[in-house]
Tab-separated table of C-alpha atoms in Angstrom:
chain	number	residue	atom	x	y	z
A	1	MET	CA	-65.425	-33.283	24.729
A	2	ASN	CA	-68.951	-35.395	24.035
A	3	ALA	CA	-68.759	-38.930	25.127
A	4	ALA	CA	-67.325	-40.536	22.101
A	5	PRO	CA	-69.003	-43.266	19.740
A	6	GLN	CA	-67.630	-46.469	19.489
A	7	ARG	CA	-65.064	-47.237	16.847
A	8	PRO	CA	-65.084	-49.535	13.863
A	9	SER	CA	-63.331	-52.750	14.618
A	10	PRO	CA	-59.564	-52.794	13.700
A	11	LEU	CA	-60.864	-55.201	10.761
A	12	VAL	CA	-62.381	-52.599	8.945
A	13	ALA	CA	-59.892	-49.798	10.530
A	14	TRP	CA	-56.906	-51.413	8.785
A	15	TYR	CA	-59.384	-52.456	5.824
A	16	ALA	CA	-59.610	-48.233	5.035
A	17	VAL	CA	-55.798	-47.892	5.855
A	18	GLY	CA	-55.161	-50.308	2.937
A	19	VAL	CA	-57.609	-48.725	0.325
A	20	LEU	CA	-55.954	-45.549	1.318
A	21	MET	CA	-52.794	-46.933	0.845
A	22	ILE	CA	-53.192	-48.146	-2.600
A	23	ALA	CA	-55.022	-44.668	-3.650
A	24	PHE	CA	-52.004	-42.644	-2.214
A	25	ILE	CA	-49.568	-44.834	-4.359
A	26	PHE	CA	-51.373	-44.220	-7.473
A	27	SER	CA	-51.071	-40.597	-6.308
A	28	PHE	CA	-47.626	-40.665	-6.386
A	29	LEU	CA	-47.484	-42.837	-9.727
A	30	ASP	CA	-49.107	-40.330	-11.541
A	31	ARG	CA	-47.174	-37.395	-9.665
A	32	LEU	CA	-43.889	-38.252	-10.672
A	33	ILE	CA	-43.741	-39.702	-13.832
A	34	LEU	CA	-42.954	-36.830	-15.506
A	35	SER	CA	-39.422	-36.771	-13.115
A	36	LEU	CA	-38.903	-40.184	-15.674
A	37	LEU	CA	-40.070	-38.039	-18.641
A	38	VAL	CA	-38.071	-34.763	-18.103
A	39	PRO	CA	-35.464	-34.939	-21.175
A	40	PRO	CA	-37.989	-35.706	-23.610
A	41	ILE	CA	-40.511	-33.107	-22.378
A	42	MET	CA	-38.018	-30.103	-22.263
A	43	ARG	CA	-36.910	-31.257	-26.062
A	44	ASP	CA	-40.150	-31.366	-27.308
A	45	LEU	CA	-41.839	-28.764	-25.802
A	46	GLN	CA	-38.730	-26.027	-25.996
A	47	ILE	CA	-38.712	-25.718	-22.267
A	48	ASP	CA	-35.864	-25.106	-20.080
A	49	ASN	CA	-35.468	-26.230	-16.375
A	50	PHE	CA	-36.996	-23.508	-14.095
A	51	ALA	CA	-40.099	-24.772	-16.445
A	52	ILE	CA	-39.951	-28.072	-15.598
A	53	GLY	CA	-39.779	-27.001	-11.913
A	54	LEU	CA	-42.680	-25.060	-11.709
A	55	LEU	CA	-44.422	-28.424	-13.407
A	56	GLY	CA	-43.250	-30.339	-10.987
A	57	GLY	CA	-43.333	-28.113	-7.940
A	58	LEU	CA	-45.121	-24.467	-7.315
A	59	TYR	CA	-47.672	-25.065	-10.152
A	60	PHE	CA	-48.789	-28.396	-9.149
A	61	ALA	CA	-48.114	-27.483	-5.793
A	62	VAL	CA	-50.143	-24.647	-5.394
A	63	PHE	CA	-53.684	-25.850	-6.807
A	64	TYR	CA	-53.166	-28.755	-4.727
A	65	ALA	CA	-52.596	-26.660	-1.769
A	66	LEU	CA	-55.598	-23.763	-2.388
A	67	MET	CA	-58.041	-26.672	-3.431
A	68	GLY	CA	-57.562	-28.582	-0.413
A	69	LEU	CA	-59.127	-25.939	1.949
A	70	PRO	CA	-62.464	-25.979	0.625
A	71	ILE	CA	-62.496	-29.459	-0.024
A	72	GLY	CA	-61.577	-29.972	3.586
A	73	ARG	CA	-64.117	-28.077	5.131
A	74	LEU	CA	-66.679	-30.265	2.776
A	75	ALA	CA	-64.740	-32.869	4.768
A	76	ASP	CA	-65.680	-32.444	8.071
A	77	ARG	CA	-69.132	-32.271	7.291
A	78	SER	CA	-70.097	-34.567	4.104
A	79	SER	CA	-68.722	-38.273	3.476
A	80	ARG	CA	-64.988	-38.403	3.046
A	81	ARG	CA	-65.614	-41.780	1.703
A	82	LEU	CA	-66.998	-40.269	-1.631
A	83	ILE	CA	-65.247	-37.209	-2.064
A	84	VAL	CA	-61.752	-39.489	-1.642
A	85	ALA	CA	-63.625	-41.610	-4.799
A	86	ALA	CA	-64.676	-39.168	-6.660
A	87	GLY	CA	-60.639	-37.131	-6.156
A	88	ILE	CA	-58.948	-40.443	-7.659
A	89	PHE	CA	-61.087	-40.410	-10.421
A	90	LEU	CA	-60.306	-36.800	-11.660
A	91	TRP	CA	-56.477	-36.995	-11.065
A	92	SER	CA	-56.555	-39.990	-12.929
A	93	LEU	CA	-57.984	-38.616	-16.307
A	94	MET	CA	-56.065	-35.860	-15.352
A	95	THR	CA	-53.000	-37.122	-15.473
A	96	ALA	CA	-54.180	-39.066	-18.697
A	97	ALA	CA	-54.869	-35.754	-20.470
A	98	CYS	CA	-51.059	-35.007	-19.671
A	99	GLY	CA	-50.448	-37.235	-22.590
A	100	LEU	CA	-52.347	-35.209	-24.864
A	101	ALA	CA	-50.470	-32.108	-24.153
A	102	ARG	CA	-48.649	-30.315	-27.226
A	103	ASN	CA	-47.378	-26.913	-25.427
A	104	PHE	CA	-46.083	-25.846	-22.292
A	105	TRP	CA	-49.749	-24.563	-20.946
A	106	HIS	CA	-51.506	-27.494	-22.200
A	107	LEU	CA	-49.127	-29.960	-19.475
A	108	ALA	CA	-49.909	-27.063	-16.899
A	109	LEU	CA	-53.398	-27.134	-17.385
A	110	ALA	CA	-53.301	-30.949	-16.985
A	111	ARG	CA	-51.062	-31.089	-13.901
A	112	VAL	CA	-53.314	-28.273	-12.366
A	113	GLY	CA	-56.077	-31.128	-12.444
A	114	VAL	CA	-53.983	-33.644	-11.428
A	115	GLY	CA	-52.912	-31.368	-8.101
A	116	VAL	CA	-56.937	-30.576	-7.645
A	117	GLY	CA	-58.091	-34.006	-7.275
A	118	GLU	CA	-55.200	-34.714	-5.672
A	119	ALA	CA	-56.095	-32.747	-2.869
A	120	THR	CA	-58.701	-34.478	-1.762
A	121	LEU	CA	-56.695	-37.613	-0.266
A	122	SER	CA	-54.472	-36.245	2.208
A	123	PRO	CA	-57.382	-33.983	4.414
A	124	CYS	CA	-59.946	-36.824	3.866
A	125	ALA	CA	-57.564	-39.311	5.453
A	126	TYR	CA	-56.380	-37.854	8.461
A	127	SER	CA	-59.541	-37.235	9.484
A	128	LEU	CA	-60.888	-40.661	8.807
A	129	ILE	CA	-57.719	-42.246	10.084
A	130	SER	CA	-57.749	-39.974	13.176
A	131	ASP	CA	-61.461	-41.255	14.019
A	132	TYR	CA	-60.390	-45.240	13.341
A	133	PHE	CA	-57.827	-45.613	15.590
A	134	PRO	CA	-57.293	-44.141	19.315
A	135	LYS	CA	-54.789	-41.308	19.836
A	136	ASP	CA	-51.654	-43.485	21.053
A	137	ARG	CA	-52.672	-45.569	17.734
A	138	ILE	CA	-52.713	-42.341	15.796
A	139	GLY	CA	-48.856	-42.239	15.241
A	140	THR	CA	-48.613	-45.453	13.606
A	141	ALA	CA	-51.659	-45.586	11.762
A	142	LEU	CA	-50.501	-42.317	9.846
A	143	GLY	CA	-47.258	-43.621	9.774
A	144	VAL	CA	-48.590	-47.163	7.646
A	145	PHE	CA	-50.627	-44.694	5.777
A	146	GLN	CA	-47.838	-41.928	4.347
A	147	CYS	CA	-45.425	-45.188	4.098
A	148	ALA	CA	-48.002	-45.830	0.981
A	149	ALA	CA	-46.978	-42.290	-0.404
A	150	PHE	CA	-42.471	-43.580	-0.596
A	151	ILE	CA	-44.239	-46.924	-1.537
A	152	GLY	CA	-46.138	-45.233	-4.677
A	153	ALA	CA	-42.974	-43.173	-5.267
A	154	GLY	CA	-40.534	-46.140	-5.817
A	155	ILE	CA	-42.987	-48.280	-7.675
A	156	ALA	CA	-43.315	-44.505	-9.968
A	157	PHE	CA	-40.227	-44.901	-10.777
A	158	LEU	CA	-40.156	-49.213	-11.125
A	159	VAL	CA	-43.157	-48.930	-13.034
A	160	GLY	CA	-42.227	-45.772	-15.414
A	161	ALA	CA	-39.413	-47.260	-15.774
A	162	GLN	CA	-40.819	-49.954	-17.349
A	163	VAL	CA	-43.812	-48.066	-19.184
A	164	ILE	CA	-40.461	-45.897	-21.027
A	165	GLU	CA	-39.381	-49.335	-22.300
A	166	LEU	CA	-42.679	-50.970	-23.260
A	167	VAL	CA	-43.725	-47.404	-25.207
A	168	ALA	CA	-40.202	-47.667	-26.806
A	169	ALA	CA	-40.972	-51.219	-28.233
A	170	ILE	CA	-44.141	-51.061	-29.518
A	171	PRO	CA	-43.572	-53.111	-32.612
A	172	PHE	CA	-46.028	-50.771	-34.490
A	173	ASP	CA	-45.615	-52.825	-37.679
A	174	ARG	CA	-47.269	-55.284	-36.376
A	175	LEU	CA	-50.070	-53.697	-35.149
A	176	PRO	CA	-53.643	-53.498	-36.887
A	177	PRO	CA	-53.487	-49.647	-39.708
A	178	THR	CA	-55.857	-48.064	-37.551
A	179	LEU	CA	-54.352	-48.430	-33.976
A	180	ALA	CA	-51.070	-48.017	-35.256
A	181	ASP	CA	-51.534	-44.592	-37.046
A	182	LEU	CA	-53.106	-43.872	-33.321
A	183	LEU	CA	-50.412	-44.263	-31.825
A	184	THR	CA	-48.336	-42.694	-33.724
A	185	GLN	CA	-49.687	-39.223	-33.204
A	186	PHE	CA	-48.033	-39.400	-30.041
A	187	LYS	CA	-44.705	-38.701	-28.522
A	188	PRO	CA	-43.452	-42.089	-26.471
A	189	TRP	CA	-43.868	-39.752	-23.221
A	190	GLN	CA	-47.378	-38.801	-23.887
A	191	LEU	CA	-48.044	-42.305	-24.562
A	192	ALA	CA	-46.658	-43.151	-21.056
A	193	PHE	CA	-48.762	-40.605	-19.427
A	194	ILE	CA	-51.802	-42.513	-21.021
A	195	ILE	CA	-51.038	-45.435	-20.060
A	196	VAL	CA	-49.959	-44.479	-15.697
A	197	GLY	CA	-53.445	-42.676	-15.761
A	198	LEU	CA	-56.170	-44.419	-16.979
A	199	PRO	CA	-55.978	-47.618	-14.185
A	200	GLY	CA	-56.556	-45.244	-11.279
A	201	VAL	CA	-60.285	-45.433	-12.346
A	202	LEU	CA	-60.574	-48.689	-10.556
A	203	VAL	CA	-58.918	-47.547	-7.324
A	204	ALA	CA	-61.781	-44.912	-7.253
A	205	LEU	CA	-64.374	-47.275	-7.384
A	206	LEU	CA	-62.469	-49.273	-4.527
A	207	ALA	CA	-62.481	-46.581	-2.685
A	208	LEU	CA	-65.941	-46.405	-2.343
A	209	THR	CA	-65.932	-49.802	-0.198
A	210	MET	CA	-64.198	-48.448	2.694
A	211	ARG	CA	-67.303	-47.592	5.743
A	212	GLU	CA	-67.321	-44.697	7.039
A	213	PRO	CA	-66.493	-43.917	10.587
A	214	PRO	CA	-68.265	-42.148	13.270
A	215	ARG	CA	-66.718	-38.642	14.464
A	216	GLN	CA	-64.480	-38.715	17.395
A	217	GLY	CA	-63.737	-36.358	19.464
A	218	LEU	CA	-66.554	-33.570	18.676
A	219	MET	CA	-65.967	-30.342	20.520
A	220	GLN	CA	-68.627	-29.665	23.194
A	221	GLY	CA	-71.913	-27.529	22.167
A	222	VAL	CA	-70.894	-26.656	18.784
A	223	GLU	CA	-72.096	-27.952	15.878
A	224	GLN	CA	-70.415	-30.207	13.080
A	225	LYS	CA	-69.558	-26.907	10.326
A	226	ILE	CA	-67.883	-24.529	12.992
A	227	PRO	CA	-68.168	-21.452	11.470
A	228	TRP	CA	-65.034	-19.624	9.205
A	229	PRO	CA	-64.723	-16.532	12.574
A	230	ASP	CA	-64.576	-19.775	15.099
A	231	VAL	CA	-62.027	-21.331	12.558
A	232	ILE	CA	-59.514	-18.058	12.429
A	233	ALA	CA	-60.155	-17.998	16.251
A	234	PHE	CA	-58.375	-21.378	16.795
A	235	PHE	CA	-55.617	-20.387	14.052
A	236	SER	CA	-54.833	-17.002	16.055
A	237	LYS	CA	-54.955	-18.814	19.634
A	238	ARG	CA	-52.158	-20.646	18.743
A	239	TRP	CA	-50.236	-18.798	15.775
A	240	ARG	CA	-47.226	-18.963	17.302
A	241	MET	CA	-47.290	-23.024	17.179
A	242	PHE	CA	-48.703	-23.308	13.664
A	243	LEU	CA	-46.263	-21.223	12.282
A	244	ALA	CA	-43.180	-23.575	13.772
A	245	HIS	CA	-45.293	-26.267	12.830
A	246	PHE	CA	-46.084	-25.210	9.178
A	247	PHE	CA	-42.765	-23.981	8.281
A	248	GLY	CA	-40.553	-26.290	9.737
A	249	PHE	CA	-42.391	-29.553	8.782
A	250	ALA	CA	-42.797	-27.870	4.883
A	251	ILE	CA	-39.394	-27.163	4.595
A	252	LEU	CA	-37.581	-30.032	5.814
A	253	ALA	CA	-40.047	-31.828	3.190
A	254	ALA	CA	-37.715	-30.136	0.453
A	255	PRO	CA	-34.677	-32.672	0.235
A	256	ILE	CA	-37.071	-35.492	-0.566
A	257	ALA	CA	-39.664	-33.097	-2.429
A	258	ASN	CA	-35.886	-32.468	-4.676
A	259	LEU	CA	-35.267	-36.197	-4.673
A	260	LEU	CA	-37.879	-37.319	-6.561
A	261	LEU	CA	-38.158	-34.439	-9.007
A	262	TRP	CA	-34.839	-34.082	-9.745
A	263	GLY	CA	-33.119	-37.162	-8.577
A	264	PRO	CA	-32.924	-38.793	-11.808
A	265	THR	CA	-32.283	-36.196	-14.072
A	266	HIS	CA	-29.254	-35.867	-11.910
A	267	LEU	CA	-28.533	-39.685	-12.501
A	268	ILE	CA	-29.211	-39.104	-16.291
A	269	ARG	CA	-27.141	-35.486	-17.191
A	270	ASN	CA	-24.168	-36.555	-14.516
A	271	LEU	CA	-23.758	-39.963	-13.971
A	272	GLY	CA	-24.626	-41.615	-17.367
A	273	TYR	CA	-27.830	-43.632	-16.484
A	274	THR	CA	-30.337	-43.831	-18.976
A	275	ALA	CA	-34.408	-43.351	-18.112
A	276	SER	CA	-34.490	-46.735	-16.864
A	277	GLU	CA	-31.796	-47.551	-15.558
A	278	ALA	CA	-32.443	-44.165	-13.189
A	279	GLY	CA	-36.150	-44.924	-12.549
A	280	GLN	CA	-34.877	-48.810	-11.606
A	281	TYR	CA	-32.040	-47.411	-8.946
A	282	LEU	CA	-33.839	-44.794	-7.331
A	283	GLY	CA	-37.570	-46.713	-7.505
A	284	TRP	CA	-35.731	-49.919	-5.123
A	285	ILE	CA	-34.437	-47.139	-3.127
A	286	LEU	CA	-37.675	-45.845	-2.419
A	287	LEU	CA	-39.368	-48.598	-2.110
A	288	ILE	CA	-36.790	-50.204	0.777
A	289	CYS	CA	-36.025	-47.291	2.458
A	290	SER	CA	-38.804	-44.706	2.699
A	291	PRO	CA	-41.337	-46.688	3.784
A	292	THR	CA	-39.216	-48.009	6.568
A	293	ALA	CA	-38.166	-44.035	7.412
A	294	VAL	CA	-41.925	-43.366	7.535
A	295	PHE	CA	-43.139	-46.667	9.881
A	296	ALA	CA	-40.154	-46.004	12.296
A	297	GLY	CA	-41.061	-41.959	12.641
A	298	GLY	CA	-44.571	-42.571	13.468
A	299	TRP	CA	-43.492	-45.493	15.703
A	300	PHE	CA	-40.983	-43.530	17.531
A	301	THR	CA	-43.349	-40.664	17.765
A	302	ASP	CA	-45.659	-42.933	19.886
A	303	PHE	CA	-43.191	-44.442	21.398
A	304	LEU	CA	-42.227	-41.074	22.816
A	305	ARG	CA	-45.765	-39.862	23.394
A	306	ARG	CA	-45.728	-43.072	25.734
A	307	ARG	CA	-43.193	-41.945	27.770
A	308	GLY	CA	-44.490	-38.381	28.386
A	309	ARG	CA	-43.160	-36.704	25.842
A	310	VAL	CA	-46.275	-34.645	24.257
A	311	ASP	CA	-44.008	-32.742	21.886
A	312	ALA	CA	-42.317	-35.990	20.462
A	313	PRO	CA	-43.649	-34.824	16.646
A	314	LEU	CA	-41.474	-32.338	16.617
A	315	TRP	CA	-38.654	-33.894	18.196
A	316	VAL	CA	-38.775	-36.502	15.459
A	317	GLY	CA	-38.957	-33.550	12.899
A	318	ILE	CA	-35.742	-31.864	14.841
A	319	ILE	CA	-33.810	-35.197	13.878
A	320	ALA	CA	-34.643	-35.715	10.725
A	321	ALA	CA	-33.495	-32.231	9.902
A	322	ALA	CA	-29.371	-32.691	11.746
A	323	ALA	CA	-29.588	-36.087	9.708
A	324	LEU	CA	-30.521	-34.296	6.422
A	325	THR	CA	-27.688	-31.602	6.566
A	326	PRO	CA	-24.658	-33.386	5.721
A	327	LEU	CA	-26.398	-35.317	3.472
A	328	CYS	CA	-27.542	-32.723	1.321
A	329	LEU	CA	-24.175	-31.420	1.286
A	330	VAL	CA	-22.328	-34.537	-0.076
A	331	THR	CA	-24.798	-37.018	-1.931
A	332	THR	CA	-25.035	-35.470	-5.321
A	333	GLN	CA	-21.885	-33.713	-5.256
A	334	LEU	CA	-19.984	-37.077	-5.977
A	335	ASP	CA	-18.760	-38.572	-9.775
A	336	SER	CA	-19.228	-42.107	-8.000
A	337	PRO	CA	-22.672	-43.950	-9.299
A	338	PHE	CA	-21.485	-46.250	-6.086
A	339	TRP	CA	-21.655	-44.262	-3.604
A	340	THR	CA	-23.951	-41.782	-4.639
A	341	MET	CA	-26.466	-44.632	-4.422
A	342	VAL	CA	-25.025	-45.739	-1.296
A	343	LEU	CA	-25.686	-41.922	0.326
A	344	PHE	CA	-29.286	-42.080	-1.661
A	345	CYS	CA	-30.175	-44.744	0.730
A	346	PRO	CA	-29.609	-42.851	4.352
A	347	TYR	CA	-31.216	-39.616	2.373
A	348	ALA	CA	-34.518	-41.349	1.501
A	349	PHE	CA	-34.712	-42.834	5.157
A	350	PHE	CA	-34.076	-39.314	7.021
A	351	GLY	CA	-36.097	-37.193	4.401
A	352	CYS	CA	-39.304	-39.427	4.862
A	353	PHE	CA	-38.184	-40.201	8.940
A	354	ALA	CA	-40.482	-37.627	9.909
A	355	VAL	CA	-42.985	-37.073	7.314
A	356	ALA	CA	-45.964	-39.179	9.745
A	357	SER	CA	-44.975	-36.476	12.716
A	358	GLY	CA	-46.551	-33.181	10.678
A	359	PRO	CA	-50.152	-34.737	10.206
A	360	ALA	CA	-49.872	-36.754	13.803
A	361	ALA	CA	-49.306	-33.499	15.626
A	362	LEU	CA	-52.378	-31.328	13.640
A	363	GLN	CA	-54.664	-34.526	14.741
A	364	LEU	CA	-53.288	-34.527	18.592
A	365	VAL	CA	-54.358	-30.724	19.000
A	366	THR	CA	-56.851	-30.396	16.736
A	367	PRO	CA	-60.643	-31.442	18.033
A	368	ASN	CA	-62.407	-33.199	15.231
A	369	GLN	CA	-64.693	-30.719	13.651
A	370	LEU	CA	-61.806	-28.959	12.736
A	371	ARG	CA	-59.526	-31.488	11.574
A	372	ALA	CA	-59.780	-31.869	8.042
A	373	THR	CA	-59.741	-28.184	7.599
A	374	VAL	CA	-56.528	-27.749	9.760
A	375	SER	CA	-54.617	-30.655	7.537
A	376	ALA	CA	-56.128	-29.167	4.700
A	377	VAL	CA	-54.596	-25.888	5.487
A	378	TRP	CA	-51.099	-27.963	6.333
A	379	MET	CA	-51.296	-29.440	3.006
A	380	LEU	CA	-51.692	-25.058	1.467
A	381	ALA	CA	-48.406	-24.517	3.569
A	382	LEU	CA	-46.897	-28.046	2.793
A	383	ASN	CA	-47.215	-28.098	-0.970
A	384	ILE	CA	-46.270	-24.509	-1.339
A	385	LEU	CA	-43.623	-24.200	1.201
A	386	SER	CA	-41.940	-27.226	-0.334
A	387	ALA	CA	-42.093	-26.421	-3.617
A	388	ILE	CA	-40.897	-22.935	-3.096
A	389	ALA	CA	-38.338	-24.185	-0.866
A	390	GLY	CA	-37.136	-27.760	-2.893
A	391	PRO	CA	-38.273	-28.529	-6.674
A	392	THR	CA	-38.369	-24.619	-7.914
A	393	ALA	CA	-35.731	-23.324	-6.486
A	394	VAL	CA	-33.880	-25.978	-7.403
A	395	GLY	CA	-34.526	-25.554	-11.241
A	396	PHE	CA	-34.234	-22.013	-10.599
A	397	VAL	CA	-30.627	-22.276	-9.530
A	398	ILE	CA	-29.607	-24.514	-12.294
A	399	ASP	CA	-31.006	-22.037	-14.743
A	400	SER	CA	-30.185	-18.510	-13.163
A	401	VAL	CA	-27.322	-19.199	-10.542
A	402	PHE	CA	-25.305	-21.691	-12.339
A	403	GLY	CA	-26.623	-21.805	-15.542
A	404	TYR	CA	-25.934	-25.303	-17.615
A	405	ASN	CA	-28.089	-28.125	-17.411
A	406	GLU	CA	-25.616	-30.471	-15.386
A	407	ALA	CA	-25.931	-27.982	-12.665
A	408	VAL	CA	-28.513	-30.135	-10.964
A	409	GLY	CA	-26.609	-32.020	-8.852
A	410	SER	CA	-25.125	-29.264	-7.282
A	411	SER	CA	-28.616	-27.484	-7.077
A	412	ILE	CA	-29.834	-30.044	-5.732
A	413	ALA	CA	-27.510	-29.959	-2.762
A	414	LEU	CA	-27.094	-25.973	-2.231
A	415	VAL	CA	-31.040	-25.993	-1.775
A	416	GLY	CA	-30.914	-28.906	0.438
A	417	ALA	CA	-28.397	-27.490	2.556
A	418	ILE	CA	-30.281	-24.560	3.569
A	419	ALA	CA	-33.307	-25.740	4.094
A	420	SER	CA	-32.724	-28.636	6.564
A	421	PRO	CA	-31.031	-26.039	9.162
A	422	ILE	CA	-34.487	-23.542	8.774
A	423	ALA	CA	-36.209	-26.402	8.995
A	424	CYS	CA	-34.882	-27.318	12.402
A	425	LEU	CA	-34.359	-23.600	13.835
A	426	PHE	CA	-38.567	-23.357	13.688
A	427	LEU	CA	-39.400	-26.705	15.059
A	428	PHE	CA	-36.939	-26.429	18.100
A	429	TYR	CA	-38.766	-22.758	18.336
A	430	GLY	CA	-42.049	-24.533	18.619
A	431	LEU	CA	-41.394	-27.138	20.676
A	432	LYS	CA	-42.866	-24.874	24.257
A	433	HIS	CA	-45.972	-23.649	21.601
A	434	PHE	CA	-46.820	-27.093	20.631
A	435	ARG	CA	-46.694	-28.448	24.424
A	436	ALA	CA	-48.979	-25.684	25.751
A	437	ALA	CA	-51.093	-26.752	22.672
A	438	ALA	CA	-51.332	-30.064	23.433
A	439	ARG	CA	-52.194	-29.575	26.946
A	440	ASN	CA	-55.173	-27.850	26.288
A	441	ALA	CA	-55.984	-30.018	23.240
């Protein structure tokens, strides 16, 4: 490696993390508002549970993930700050465009646009944070950043619940006739998308205030842009480690992804909650338990590394998978609203415990010129595999295995209880391969 350039001050670094967190919060708000609007969307667009699973899972994930590859390559040689700002602007407008949908394909195309915009954030953020902080602080910094995902999830449900109530209470008879005529052209769920999406444009301007840090850990004797054959060679030499990491951490994300998309629907269909109530209860659980878990997992990763465990990120994932297996089996199978909410707390905690460990692991074994690219490939695997093994699978199981709408809780349980042990096996297999890659980094 070349001599490392001086890093920005901690104040500058943590300011950037704060801005990236705000962007991440808005990305989850725009992404998850769909989950509170499932019943009216299904009714008005005349679609089934599998179609909702596609909208909230595979369709969004495929384009989110595929666009991450060229964006990651661009971020490895261009201004990551500008790429993030452009992405925020795009996904905010496309979230508002979801409110213009008149059929399934209109909504699907708008969701694709949201996915393309949001594909800019994580690869750029992982690369930026790796240049802002030293290696023994990356896990903590990424943990703080990843907390924003689930702060965003909590806020998405809380704000979404308030938006639904606000839209339902609009006094059309007191509005100017022109405005009233305009608003009555939209369904309440369409207005909710528009209200949630447009404020994100201001966050795009905030992203421009970050400072682009000098790149750390540059590969010796290599230009800023690494040719694709060298990228492929890098993956080929470490294919077992990447296989175990990608499949292990991606499938491990399925249970929390199921909670985010299908949790409100389970509460509404099976336990008698309104959409607003489901959003408020789940919002507070996610707002408290999930960020705590993400930060705890990032801190524990750094704690183990400082004590010589170079494979610490994978052990954090194994612990999370082992804890999630029984929780997945039980949590959405109960008839008691009280005990369901009680178990949602550890479910959310362990569902998020290893969220920072996956990206932290990759930064520890990847040279700077490849970090955004590797992160983009990771996001490809994460989003497609977790969507298939998570929300899309749940929608399929509801319609094709159980065959009735109220089976959403049983479908969440079945899919999660299969995914968690599989994730654990992949991560355990990857331990020795990750240790070898870390020694050669």
